[in-house]
Amino acid sequence: MGENPAKNHYAQLNQGEENEMEIFGYKTQGCRKALCIAGYFLSCGALLLLFYWKPEWDVWANCIRCSLEEADVVLLRTTDEFRIYSRKTVTWISVSALIQSRLNYPATAVEDSIFSKAIMKPSLQVKSIQVQRIRYVWNIYAKQFQKVGALEDHHTCSAIHAKFGSGLTCNEWNVRKVICGPNTIDVPVIPIWKLLIKEVLNPFYVFQLFSVCLWFAEDYMEYATAIIIMSLLSIFLTVYDLRQQSVKLHRLVESHNNIMVTVCRNKEGDSCFQELESHHLVPGDMLVLKEGKTLLPCDAILISGQCIVNESMLTGESIPVTKTHLPQADNFKPWRMHCAEDYKKHVLFCGTEVIQTKADDTGVVKAVVLRTGFNTAKGDLMRSILYPKPMNFKLYRDALRFLMCLIAFAAIGMIYTVCVFALNGEEAGEVVKKSLDVITIAVPPALPAALTTGIIYTQRRLKKKGIFCISPQRINMCGQLNLICFDKTGTLTEDGLDLWGLLPCERNCFQDIHSFPADHSLPWGPVFRAMAVCHSLIVWEGKIQGDPLDVKMFEATNWVIDDSSGHQIEGQGSTHATVVRPGPKASSAPVEGVAILHQFPFSSALQRMSVIAQEIGGEQQVFTKGAPEMVAMLCRAETGDNIQTAVTVAKNAGMISPTNRVILVEANKIPGSFSASITWKPLEKNKPEDYRGLAKAMGLEPRSPRVFTSALPVEDDSPPTTERRIGLALASGQYHFAMSGKSYQIVAQHFRHLLPKLLLNGTVFARMSPGQKSSLVEEFQKLDYFVGMCGDGANDCGALKVAHAGISLSEQEASVASPFTSRTPSIACVPELIREGRAALVTSFCMFKYMALYSTIQYLGVLLLYWQLNAFGNYQFLFQDLAITTVIGVTMSFTGAYPKLVPYRPPSQLISPPLLLSVVLNILFSLSMQVFGFVVVQEQPWYSKTDIHSACLSVNNHVENSSSISSLGLRGMRDGAHGQTDNGYKSYENTTVWLLSTINCLIVALVFSKGRPFRQPIYTNYVFILVLIGQLGVCLFLVFADIDDLYSKMDLVCTPTTWRISMVIMLAVTLAASFLVEEAVIENRPLWLLLKKTFRYHSKSHYKRLQRVLEQDSAWPPLNETFFSDSVAISVEGSMGGHSNPTFDSNEDTL
C-alpha cells in the first residue's frame, strides 16, 4: 500500500555469531524467469552453468528486490572477507490442521514464544528458510528470521521450572514438532550421482571438456583420450573419497538419532509419562532420566536431581562430570545470565553419556529439552565439519591472478592467430579452431591437477607418520607458519600425574613436607579429611573415576568410596550420600567414615569447588579446594601464583631462554568502578639450569623465529646486577610477557590499544578459557602471523578450528573438526607438519613455474610456426603433453621434505619478485633460443622452403616426395594422408623449433626442481631422475636418429649432423644460463636480503611494523608501573567465544 518495495530488504542473520550472514529479500518475477529459461536453451545450458557457479547472478536475473516479509527467495552473503553468496527458497509450513482456532493454542506460549510469533493469521502458516541445516522462521512481530529448535534465552530460572516443569501439552508438542522439524542430526550418505554431477560441474573440468572437444575436432584424439581417462580417474577418486567421508560422518551420528526416551506430558493439569523415539523431541519437552547408562539425544537443562556424565565427545577426556539441577531463583534475569559462566553445570549436552543419576526428594531426575537437532552441541560440531570456514591464502589468490595473466597472454595470441591466418585466406572454421587452440596451449588444462598432486603426496607421507588431514588445502599453509600456540596441560606436559608431596599449614605457618610415597601415612587431620572428601570422584564400573588430580590425592589416603544408595546420617535420616571409609591399607582413623552430603562442583567463574561433609556421628564441615590465587583470597597471608607453573613449562620447552626476562602482566578490575588497572612486574631471575633444549630435540634451530619464542643470548663475561641484566634484556628485546586468562580478558576490554604490543612478546598465557584461546589465536592472526595451534581436547577445539593449522593430539569426536590429527599424542608432530608443509608449498611453486613455462614454451613455438602457416603435428603435441609434461607432473612431486628445519620460511606469494624474475628470464631464454633457431635455420646453405629433403641427399626419391609448404597449407592428419605422404607440418623450422622446445621442457623441469633447504636434494627422487634421463635419451635419439618411418610419424625432417650439434649447443647454453640464474640470483637469499636492505624495503606485516615501532620506544615495556583505563570498556564477550562451539564452551578444571 504505497510502501517502498525495497524497504526492509536487508537484515542480518545470526548477528554476532561465527556464522553471521547478511540476508536480502527477492521476489520471483514471471517475465524475468521466462527470459532466463529461454537463455538456458539458446546458450545450450551455458547460462544455467554460470548461474550454478554464481547464485547471486541467478537471483538478480530472475527476481526483483522486495522486503524480506514479501520475499519468496532470499540471497545470503557471509560477512567475512570472502563474501560468499548462497540462494535459499522460502518455504511455508502449515499448522492449520493442528490449530483450528486461536483458543486451541495455549495462552502460556502465546506471548513470548517464537512458535506463536511465527504463525501468520488467518492462514495459520509459518514462513521458513533452512541455512546450513538450521531452520529459521519469520517472526511477524520482530520482522526478522529467527532460529527455531532451541528454547528461548529470555526464560528465567523460575519460569523454566514453572512453564516446562510439568511438560508440554499434546497440542503444544504437535505445533513445535511441525515447526522445528525432527530432532535428528541427519547427515545422509550423499548419492554417488550427486557427487559426480557436483564434481563434473567444477570449472576446471568444464574447461577440460572444452579443450577435449576442440582436440577431437582437430583429430588430436590420443591426448584428448588420455585427458579423459585421467580426468575420469581423478573424478572417481575424489568421489570415492567424498563418499567415504559421507559414510563416516553418517555413522558417527546415526546412533544418536533413534533412542527411546521417556517424556512427561501435561494433560489437563496432570502429568503423565510417555515413551517415544528421540526424533520426536522438541524444545520445552520434559525428559525423565532413568537409572543406567543413557546417550543424550538433545541438549537439556537439568531441573531436578543430579547426573554424572561422560563428556569425552566434547572434551576429549573420559572424566566423569557432575551436573546439578537448575536453581529455582526468583528474579528477572535470564537463566544463562543468572548462572553466568557456570550455566554448563546444569546442561546435559547431546552426544554425551549419562552414567549415573541421583534423584532428589521428588524421586525423579528431570531435564527440559533445551536444543534439538543441529542446534545442539554435537550438531554444531557436525556443522563445523560440513561447512568449514574457508581459509584465505595468498598462494591461491596469486594462482588465480597468474591464470588471468595467462588468459590475457592467450588473448594476444588469439588476435595474432586470427590476423595471420585471415590475411592468408584460410577458411573461417580453421581460423576459429586455431585461435581457440591457442587458449588450450597458453592455459594448460592440467595445471590444477598438477598443483594438487604435491598435496596428495604430502598427505600420504603425513599419514604414514601418523598425522591425518581432513583439510588438504591447509597443508600448504603449514609451510608459512611462524607462530605456534601450544596448550600446556596434556600437550606440553604429560597426561599422567604423580603426587610428589604435601605442605601442611598449621598455626599460620608451613610445616614439614610430607613426601609420597612415604614409610608412614599422612596423619589424621584437616588436610587428610580435605583430601578424602573434597573431590567429585565416583565409582564407575568398579573403578574410581574423575579428575586425575582428584584421583591421585584420594588414592594417597588409602581410603575407599562407598557409593551405595542410602546412609543414615544423624539429624537427616536416610539420604543418598557418598561415604568414604578407611580402606584395608589405610592407617587407623578415629572415625568410621565421612559422608559427603553436598557437592558444589568446580566453577570456572569461582575457580574452586566445595563440599559439605559430615563425619559419621560427628559435625558437619565445609572443605574448599581451588586455584592457588583464588584460595589465597580466602586466606589471610601467604599466597602463590600458579602462572609460575606455565612459565616453568615454557622455560623447559625452550620457549624462554635462560638469559631472557619474564614480565608478568596483571590486569584487574577496580572494585566499585567500571575502570581497570594494568601492571608490569618482572618475575625473579631465571636460572640457567631451568632451561632444557627441547627445541633442539625436536629438530628446531635454537634461533627459529617464533616457532619456539627464543632469542639470542646476551654476551657479557662480568656477572651483571639484576637491574643491569633487566636493562640489557629489555634493550635487546629479549623479554617475554606472561599473563593469565583473566588479565587477557581485562586487557582486551579496557586496554585494547595495548593488546598488540603485549602479544608481540607474549609467550605465556595461563589459565585461558576455550573462548579466550580462540580470541588469542584470532588476535595473533590480526597481526598477520600464520598461527598454528596444538592441543589435546575440546578445550582447544575453537582455537584448533580458527588457527591456520590446528593439530589435535586427541582422536576423540571432539577433535574431529580439527584440520590435522596426530595419532601420537606428542608435539613432535608439529615440526614434522611444518617440514612437510614447507616442502608442499615449495613443490606447488615449482610445479606452477614448470607448468607456466611448459605452456609458454609450447605457445611461443606454435606462434612462431603460425607465421609460416605451419604448426606442430598431433604426435609432436602428444609427445610434449603426455610423454614429457604429464610424466614430469606426476613424478616431480615425489621429492620429500628436508629433515632439518631452517630459521626462515619459503616465500608465500606467487606474485613475488624472485619467482616472477625466474619465470620471465626463463621465458626470455626460451624465446631467444627458439627465435634464434627459427631464424638461423633459414640462413643455412642447405635450407630450402620447397624441398624438405634438401639437407640429406642420401634420402632416395626426395624429388618425388618434395612439396611446397604453401601448396600443402595446414591439411594435417585430417586430410587422411598416410605413410610417407607429407601432411603439411614437415619443415626445417618445425623440426628445429619442436626439438628445441621439447628438450627445453626437460631443462626447466630440472632447473625448477628445487631441493634444499626445504626439500630433499633432487637426486633422492629416484623416479624423477630416471624419468628425466629416459626422456632426455629419447629426445636425443630423435635429434640424431635418421629413421624415415619414425621421422615421418613425428613430422620431422632430416637435417645435417652439424645442425643437430648446433641445436644441442643451443640447449646446453640455455641450460647453463637457466641454472646459473636460478642458483646465483633467484635462490640467492643473501642477495635478496641485501637488495631489501639497499632499497630499504620493509615487510608490510602488521607485527613487523609494530616491532620496528617498539624498537624505537625506550619507554616500552613500562616495568613496575600501573596504568588505569577510562571508564568505558569494550565488550568482547562475542569475540571471546566467537569460534568455539557456541553450545558448549568447556573450561579446564586445572587446579
XYZ file of C-alpha atoms in Angstrom, residues 573-1107:
535
model
C 17.529 -39.694 58.416
C 18.200 -41.765 55.326
C 19.653 -39.788 52.456
C 21.603 -40.507 49.290
C 25.152 -39.549 50.150
C 28.593 -40.701 49.097
C 30.556 -42.083 52.051
C 34.323 -42.509 52.168
C 35.789 -45.060 54.578
C 39.271 -46.279 55.557
C 40.489 -48.995 53.204
C 42.438 -52.144 54.083
C 45.788 -50.341 53.716
C 44.709 -47.154 55.490
C 46.193 -46.108 58.832
C 43.898 -46.072 61.804
C 41.383 -43.229 61.926
C 39.128 -42.091 64.802
C 36.013 -42.241 62.591
C 34.081 -44.960 60.808
C 33.839 -42.794 57.710
C 32.885 -39.396 56.339
C 29.713 -38.691 54.353
C 29.769 -36.143 51.517
C 26.360 -34.502 51.993
C 26.514 -31.987 49.168
C 28.918 -31.168 46.364
C 29.421 -27.789 44.749
C 31.289 -28.834 41.558
C 34.192 -26.856 40.230
C 33.109 -23.420 38.998
C 35.139 -21.747 36.287
C 33.884 -18.376 37.487
C 34.833 -19.009 41.113
C 37.830 -21.231 40.249
C 37.130 -23.528 43.149
C 34.911 -26.347 44.383
C 33.456 -27.049 47.800
C 31.792 -29.892 49.672
C 29.714 -30.160 52.815
C 30.817 -33.290 54.681
C 29.962 -34.911 57.993
C 31.879 -37.464 59.988
C 29.586 -40.366 60.788
C 28.335 -39.457 64.215
C 30.080 -36.072 64.104
C 29.562 -32.469 62.999
C 29.234 -31.022 59.531
C 32.251 -29.374 57.944
C 32.957 -27.420 54.761
C 36.048 -28.053 52.619
C 37.228 -25.926 49.675
C 39.822 -26.583 47.016
C 40.743 -24.447 44.022
C 43.212 -22.377 42.086
C 46.038 -21.056 44.295
C 45.345 -17.412 43.543
C 41.633 -17.879 44.320
C 42.119 -19.879 47.513
C 44.708 -17.303 48.595
C 41.998 -14.664 48.525
C 40.082 -16.691 51.114
C 43.161 -16.942 53.323
C 44.924 -14.333 55.405
C 48.541 -14.426 54.393
C 50.867 -16.436 52.183
C 49.947 -16.883 48.583
C 51.397 -18.220 45.380
C 50.734 -17.720 41.728
C 50.365 -20.728 39.516
C 51.327 -18.755 36.436
C 54.811 -19.786 37.580
C 53.928 -23.345 36.505
C 53.241 -22.190 32.973
C 56.437 -20.093 32.945
C 58.476 -23.094 34.113
C 56.975 -25.270 31.375
C 57.803 -22.564 28.804
C 61.420 -22.497 30.004
C 61.736 -26.274 29.930
C 60.250 -26.338 26.430
C 62.811 -23.855 25.166
C 60.323 -21.077 24.591
C 62.050 -18.835 27.098
C 65.837 -18.717 27.030
C 67.754 -18.663 30.349
C 69.048 -15.174 29.546
C 65.614 -13.737 28.754
C 63.452 -11.826 31.193
C 59.853 -12.740 32.016
C 57.498 -9.862 32.765
C 54.199 -10.629 34.467
C 51.302 -8.552 33.175
C 48.485 -8.264 35.685
C 45.203 -6.561 34.894
C 42.423 -6.145 37.419
C 39.056 -4.504 37.527
C 38.839 -1.770 40.143
C 36.089 -2.614 42.660
C 33.212 -0.189 42.667
C 34.005 1.307 39.265
C 33.929 0.484 35.551
C 37.650 1.064 35.056
C 40.615 -1.289 35.361
C 44.338 -1.252 36.072
C 47.307 -2.964 34.416
C 50.718 -3.552 35.986
C 54.049 -4.854 34.618
C 56.143 -6.827 37.133
C 59.424 -8.638 36.399
C 59.488 -12.186 37.724
C 62.525 -13.468 39.630
C 65.820 -14.030 37.815
C 65.838 -17.091 35.587
C 68.052 -19.999 36.475
C 70.142 -21.346 33.590
C 69.577 -24.871 34.827
C 65.840 -24.454 34.256
C 66.448 -24.387 30.515
C 66.002 -27.590 28.578
C 66.911 -27.966 24.949
C 63.582 -29.394 23.897
C 63.656 -27.305 20.743
C 66.888 -28.978 19.669
C 65.495 -32.410 20.446
C 62.528 -31.665 18.208
C 64.770 -30.733 15.304
C 64.260 -26.987 15.614
C 67.073 -24.499 15.312
C 67.599 -22.615 18.602
C 67.064 -19.335 16.770
C 63.977 -20.475 14.872
C 61.782 -17.381 14.835
C 58.516 -17.568 16.737
C 58.019 -21.315 16.445
C 59.619 -21.520 19.827
C 59.948 -17.974 21.001
C 63.586 -17.796 21.959
C 66.092 -15.018 21.442
C 69.850 -14.592 21.222
C 71.804 -14.741 24.486
C 73.486 -11.647 25.891
C 77.270 -11.992 25.822
C 78.764 -10.494 28.955
C 81.589 -12.035 30.959
C 81.074 -9.952 34.112
C 78.275 -11.007 36.463
C 75.624 -8.322 35.885
C 73.411 -6.931 38.565
C 69.704 -7.631 38.392
C 68.935 -4.098 37.226
C 71.656 -4.197 34.566
C 70.548 -7.644 33.414
C 66.954 -6.442 33.037
C 68.141 -3.336 31.194
C 70.248 -5.361 28.763
C 67.432 -7.823 28.104
C 64.846 -5.120 27.535
C 67.132 -3.037 25.342
C 67.721 -6.003 23.023
C 64.074 -7.067 23.026
C 64.877 -10.269 24.947
C 61.870 -10.334 27.216
C 58.630 -12.268 27.373
C 55.230 -11.302 28.710
C 53.205 -13.738 30.807
C 49.580 -13.187 31.753
C 46.537 -15.102 32.930
C 43.277 -15.524 31.073
C 41.593 -13.112 33.452
C 44.205 -10.435 32.734
C 43.954 -11.104 28.997
C 40.202 -10.537 29.022
C 40.513 -7.301 31.004
C 43.231 -6.044 28.637
C 41.005 -6.879 25.663
C 38.129 -4.968 27.260
C 39.866 -1.962 28.814
C 43.337 -1.698 27.211
C 42.643 -2.654 23.619
C 45.378 -0.362 22.297
C 47.999 -2.236 24.370
C 46.966 -5.718 23.256
C 49.040 -5.871 20.016
C 52.146 -4.679 21.899
C 51.641 -7.335 24.556
C 51.042 -10.087 22.008
C 54.231 -9.247 20.135
C 56.333 -10.541 23.047
C 53.619 -12.587 24.736
C 54.773 -16.147 25.373
C 52.823 -17.484 28.356
C 49.038 -17.200 28.610
C 47.966 -19.201 31.660
C 44.513 -20.478 32.649
C 42.845 -19.449 29.414
C 39.236 -20.430 28.806
C 38.363 -22.017 25.431
C 36.830 -18.752 24.216
C 39.932 -16.831 25.258
C 42.149 -19.312 23.386
C 40.138 -18.747 20.201
C 40.274 -14.995 20.723
C 44.045 -15.116 21.271
C 44.612 -17.020 18.023
C 42.443 -14.513 16.162
C 44.324 -11.563 17.654
C 47.635 -13.092 16.535
C 46.167 -13.525 13.053
C 45.175 -9.862 13.008
C 48.880 -9.086 13.443
C 49.499 -11.063 10.211
C 51.005 -14.094 11.914
C 50.418 -17.512 10.383
C 49.259 -19.295 13.507
C 49.365 -22.993 14.310
C 47.591 -24.429 17.344
C 48.435 -27.713 19.053
C 46.069 -29.068 21.691
C 44.674 -32.278 23.086
C 40.948 -31.793 23.601
C 37.788 -29.804 23.046
C 39.071 -27.138 25.433
C 41.119 -26.181 22.388
C 38.521 -27.106 19.747
C 37.637 -23.497 18.915
C 41.282 -22.459 18.649
C 42.094 -25.558 16.568
C 39.376 -24.588 14.098
C 40.256 -20.912 13.792
C 44.036 -21.349 13.531
C 45.659 -21.585 10.121
C 46.741 -25.110 11.088
C 45.079 -26.808 14.051
C 46.766 -30.008 15.245
C 44.788 -32.169 17.645
C 46.543 -34.779 19.756
C 43.225 -36.459 20.563
C 41.289 -38.856 18.363
C 38.015 -38.265 20.243
C 34.952 -36.950 18.421
C 35.551 -33.546 19.958
C 38.623 -33.001 17.842
C 37.161 -34.313 14.603
C 36.734 -30.737 13.337
C 40.474 -30.068 13.668
C 42.247 -29.904 10.256
C 45.050 -32.190 11.490
C 45.026 -35.047 13.984
C 48.100 -36.828 15.273
C 47.864 -40.461 16.259
C 50.881 -39.999 18.523
C 49.990 -37.625 21.401
C 53.282 -35.734 21.186
C 54.235 -32.267 19.999
C 56.868 -33.922 17.799
C 54.151 -33.867 15.128
C 54.402 -30.044 14.940
C 57.894 -29.744 13.366
C 57.003 -32.734 11.183
C 53.954 -30.902 9.887
C 55.918 -27.690 9.339
C 58.600 -29.584 7.387
C 56.033 -31.276 5.169
C 54.082 -28.036 4.778
C 57.159 -26.168 3.614
C 58.044 -28.956 1.204
C 54.482 -28.985 -0.181
C 54.500 -25.205 -0.600
C 57.819 -25.241 -2.444
C 56.572 -28.152 -4.583
C 53.486 -26.124 -5.504
C 55.693 -23.199 -6.560
C 57.987 -25.486 -8.586
C 55.047 -27.155 -10.266
C 53.386 -23.833 -11.016
C 56.570 -22.434 -12.534
C 57.099 -25.567 -14.590
C 53.536 -25.716 -15.925
C 53.635 -21.993 -16.735
C 56.968 -22.399 -18.589
C 55.888 -25.561 -20.392
C 52.745 -23.885 -21.729
C 54.659 -20.714 -22.637
C 57.402 -22.677 -24.425
C 54.811 -24.555 -26.456
C 52.836 -21.335 -27.029
C 55.897 -19.483 -28.371
C 56.816 -22.387 -30.667
C 53.311 -22.596 -32.101
C 53.086 -18.835 -32.713
C 56.462 -18.887 -34.490
C 55.262 -21.647 -36.798
C 51.909 -19.917 -37.324
C 53.894 -17.139 -39.019
C 54.585 -19.612 -41.796
C 51.093 -21.124 -41.637
C 52.632 -24.174 -40.037
C 52.131 -25.827 -36.635
C 53.216 -28.773 -34.511
C 51.866 -32.127 -35.636
C 49.484 -34.130 -33.468
C 52.158 -36.630 -32.439
C 54.520 -33.767 -31.646
C 51.888 -32.255 -29.346
C 51.187 -35.707 -27.881
C 54.856 -36.332 -27.110
C 55.239 -32.964 -25.326
C 51.903 -33.152 -23.496
C 51.804 -36.782 -22.490
C 55.275 -38.315 -22.639
C 57.056 -35.250 -21.223
C 54.802 -32.972 -19.165
C 52.292 -35.450 -17.714
C 55.019 -37.827 -16.523
C 57.078 -34.958 -15.075
C 53.965 -33.536 -13.386
C 53.345 -36.868 -11.669
C 56.926 -37.567 -10.566
C 58.318 -34.098 -9.745
C 56.267 -34.006 -6.521
C 57.789 -37.257 -5.171
C 60.628 -35.287 -3.543
C 60.240 -35.439 0.246
C 60.735 -32.820 2.944
C 64.229 -31.880 4.118
C 64.809 -33.439 7.575
C 66.144 -30.240 9.146
C 64.188 -27.045 9.722
C 65.851 -23.781 8.774
C 65.097 -20.492 10.595
C 63.172 -18.950 7.718
C 60.150 -19.798 5.617
C 59.698 -20.262 1.888
C 58.019 -17.355 0.068
C 54.244 -17.275 0.371
C 53.487 -15.178 -2.691
C 53.358 -16.466 -6.211
C 53.467 -12.884 -7.443
C 56.839 -12.103 -5.865
C 59.977 -10.558 -7.432
C 62.164 -13.719 -7.288
C 59.518 -16.001 -8.767
C 58.391 -13.541 -11.418
C 62.013 -12.860 -12.368
C 62.643 -16.597 -12.639
C 59.625 -17.109 -14.903
C 60.311 -14.034 -17.052
C 64.031 -14.816 -17.528
C 63.357 -18.426 -18.467
C 60.677 -17.295 -20.926
C 63.217 -14.916 -22.462
C 65.826 -17.689 -22.638
C 63.324 -19.969 -24.353
C 62.097 -17.249 -26.694
C 65.677 -16.302 -27.614
C 66.640 -19.892 -28.308
C 63.549 -20.658 -30.389
C 63.709 -17.425 -32.380
C 67.447 -17.911 -32.901
C 66.903 -21.464 -34.146
C 63.923 -20.383 -36.278
C 65.885 -17.591 -37.983
C 69.307 -19.238 -38.239
C 67.973 -22.458 -39.800
C 66.668 -20.360 -42.691
C 70.171 -18.987 -43.267
C 71.738 -22.418 -43.653
C 73.105 -23.245 -47.147
C 71.131 -26.493 -47.292
C 67.847 -24.833 -46.313
C 65.005 -24.908 -48.836
C 61.374 -23.904 -48.459
C 60.215 -26.185 -51.227
C 62.423 -29.242 -50.725
C 62.245 -30.629 -47.175
C 64.809 -33.320 -48.069
C 67.455 -30.981 -49.484
C 69.629 -31.290 -46.401
C 70.014 -35.065 -46.641
C 70.972 -36.066 -50.155
C 71.131 -39.706 -49.154
C 67.367 -39.928 -48.960
C 66.064 -41.648 -52.083
C 63.277 -40.236 -54.171
C 63.442 -36.934 -52.386
C 62.453 -35.117 -55.527
C 59.243 -37.095 -55.759
C 58.445 -36.514 -52.102
C 59.307 -32.840 -52.049
C 56.452 -30.401 -51.805
C 55.684 -26.817 -51.202
C 54.559 -25.675 -47.798
C 52.407 -23.026 -49.362
C 50.572 -25.531 -51.534
C 50.034 -28.040 -48.741
C 48.992 -25.456 -46.175
C 47.623 -26.983 -42.975
C 45.798 -30.048 -44.194
C 47.276 -32.105 -41.419
C 46.139 -35.560 -40.444
C 42.530 -34.604 -41.120
C 43.203 -34.951 -44.897
C 43.686 -38.619 -44.375
C 47.333 -38.702 -45.538
C 49.104 -41.915 -44.684
C 52.545 -43.436 -44.854
C 55.258 -41.252 -46.264
C 52.883 -38.649 -47.647
C 53.694 -35.183 -46.282
C 50.912 -33.910 -44.070
C 51.911 -30.246 -44.268
C 53.609 -29.965 -40.845
C 57.070 -31.024 -42.042
C 59.610 -28.227 -42.385
C 63.054 -27.369 -41.171
C 61.550 -24.670 -38.925
C 59.096 -27.175 -37.406
C 61.817 -29.742 -36.712
C 64.150 -27.159 -35.204
C 61.567 -25.407 -33.029
C 59.924 -28.640 -31.827
C 63.182 -30.341 -30.822
C 64.416 -27.202 -29.057
C 61.117 -26.635 -27.214
C 60.756 -30.297 -26.201
C 64.207 -30.551 -24.615
C 63.702 -27.069 -23.145
C 60.793 -28.535 -21.169
C 63.238 -31.024 -19.634
C 65.685 -28.209 -18.838
C 63.122 -26.140 -16.901
C 61.898 -29.290 -15.095
C 65.450 -29.942 -13.885
C 66.206 -26.311 -13.010
C 62.914 -25.788 -11.140
C 63.207 -28.999 -9.085
C 64.379 -27.154 -6.036
C 65.908 -29.214 -3.214
C 67.478 -27.761 -0.092
C 66.685 -26.127 2.280
C 63.002 -27.123 2.227
C 63.039 -30.308 0.153
C 65.463 -33.162 -0.122
C 68.031 -32.944 -2.940
C 66.703 -33.848 -6.370
C 68.889 -36.977 -6.576
C 66.867 -38.525 -3.734
C 63.829 -38.540 -6.049
C 64.990 -41.610 -7.940
C 61.844 -41.967 -10.038
C 62.042 -38.377 -11.256
C 65.739 -38.665 -12.121
C 65.148 -41.901 -14.054
C 62.230 -40.260 -15.875
C 64.358 -37.241 -16.856
C 67.220 -39.458 -18.031
C 64.833 -41.621 -20.032
C 63.093 -38.639 -21.607
C 66.389 -36.958 -22.443
C 67.639 -40.189 -24.032
C 64.519 -40.440 -26.216
C 64.788 -36.759 -27.205
C 68.468 -37.084 -28.156
C 67.624 -40.207 -30.089
C 65.037 -38.197 -32.033
C 67.650 -35.487 -32.631
C 70.359 -37.792 -34.019
C 68.401 -40.711 -35.388
C 67.641 -40.720 -39.081
C 64.882 -43.306 -39.355
C 62.452 -42.450 -42.117
C 59.398 -44.143 -40.608
C 59.959 -42.574 -37.185
C 60.632 -39.121 -38.625
C 57.567 -39.382 -40.855
C 55.368 -40.344 -37.900
C 56.742 -37.494 -35.768
C 56.543 -34.976 -38.684
C 60.313 -34.403 -38.519
C 62.732 -33.911 -41.385
C 66.356 -34.875 -41.786
C 68.968 -32.191 -41.044
C 72.770 -32.261 -41.267
C 74.662 -33.529 -38.251
C 76.306 -30.134 -37.797
C 72.914 -28.519 -37.343
C 71.891 -31.166 -34.878
C 75.047 -30.490 -32.875
C 74.273 -26.770 -33.136
C 70.842 -27.400 -31.553
C 72.451 -29.361 -28.708
C 74.842 -26.433 -28.127
C 71.897 -24.005 -28.051
C 70.206 -26.216 -25.466
C 73.410 -26.512 -23.402
C 73.785 -22.722 -23.358
C 70.134 -22.356 -22.305
C 70.628 -24.949 -19.555
C 73.745 -23.182 -18.272
C 72.060 -19.763 -18.347
C 68.903 -21.049 -16.613
C 70.826 -22.965 -13.965
C 73.209 -20.072 -13.305
C 70.393 -17.523 -12.972
C 68.352 -19.827 -10.745
C 71.220 -20.641 -8.380
C 73.167 -17.363 -8.408
C 70.223 -14.955 -8.453
C 66.807 -16.474 -7.808
C 67.830 -18.789 -4.939
C 70.497 -16.450 -3.570
C 68.901 -15.472 -0.264
C 71.759 -13.150 0.872
C 71.463 -11.245 -2.421
C 67.749 -10.604 -1.938
C 68.307 -9.579 1.682
C 70.986 -7.159 0.502
C 68.625 -5.741 -2.128
C 65.931 -5.298 0.508
C 68.375 -3.505 2.749
C 69.728 -1.360 -0.098
C 66.288 -0.247 -1.220
C 65.056 -0.054 2.388
C 62.272 -2.491 1.781
C 60.409 -3.430 4.952
C 57.840 -6.133 5.484
C 54.254 -4.901 5.411
C 53.155 -7.440 8.018
C 51.487 -5.753 10.954
C 53.684 -7.457 13.552
C 56.871 -6.450 11.705
C 55.774 -2.808 11.567
C 54.900 -2.904 15.260
C 58.276 -4.479 16.035
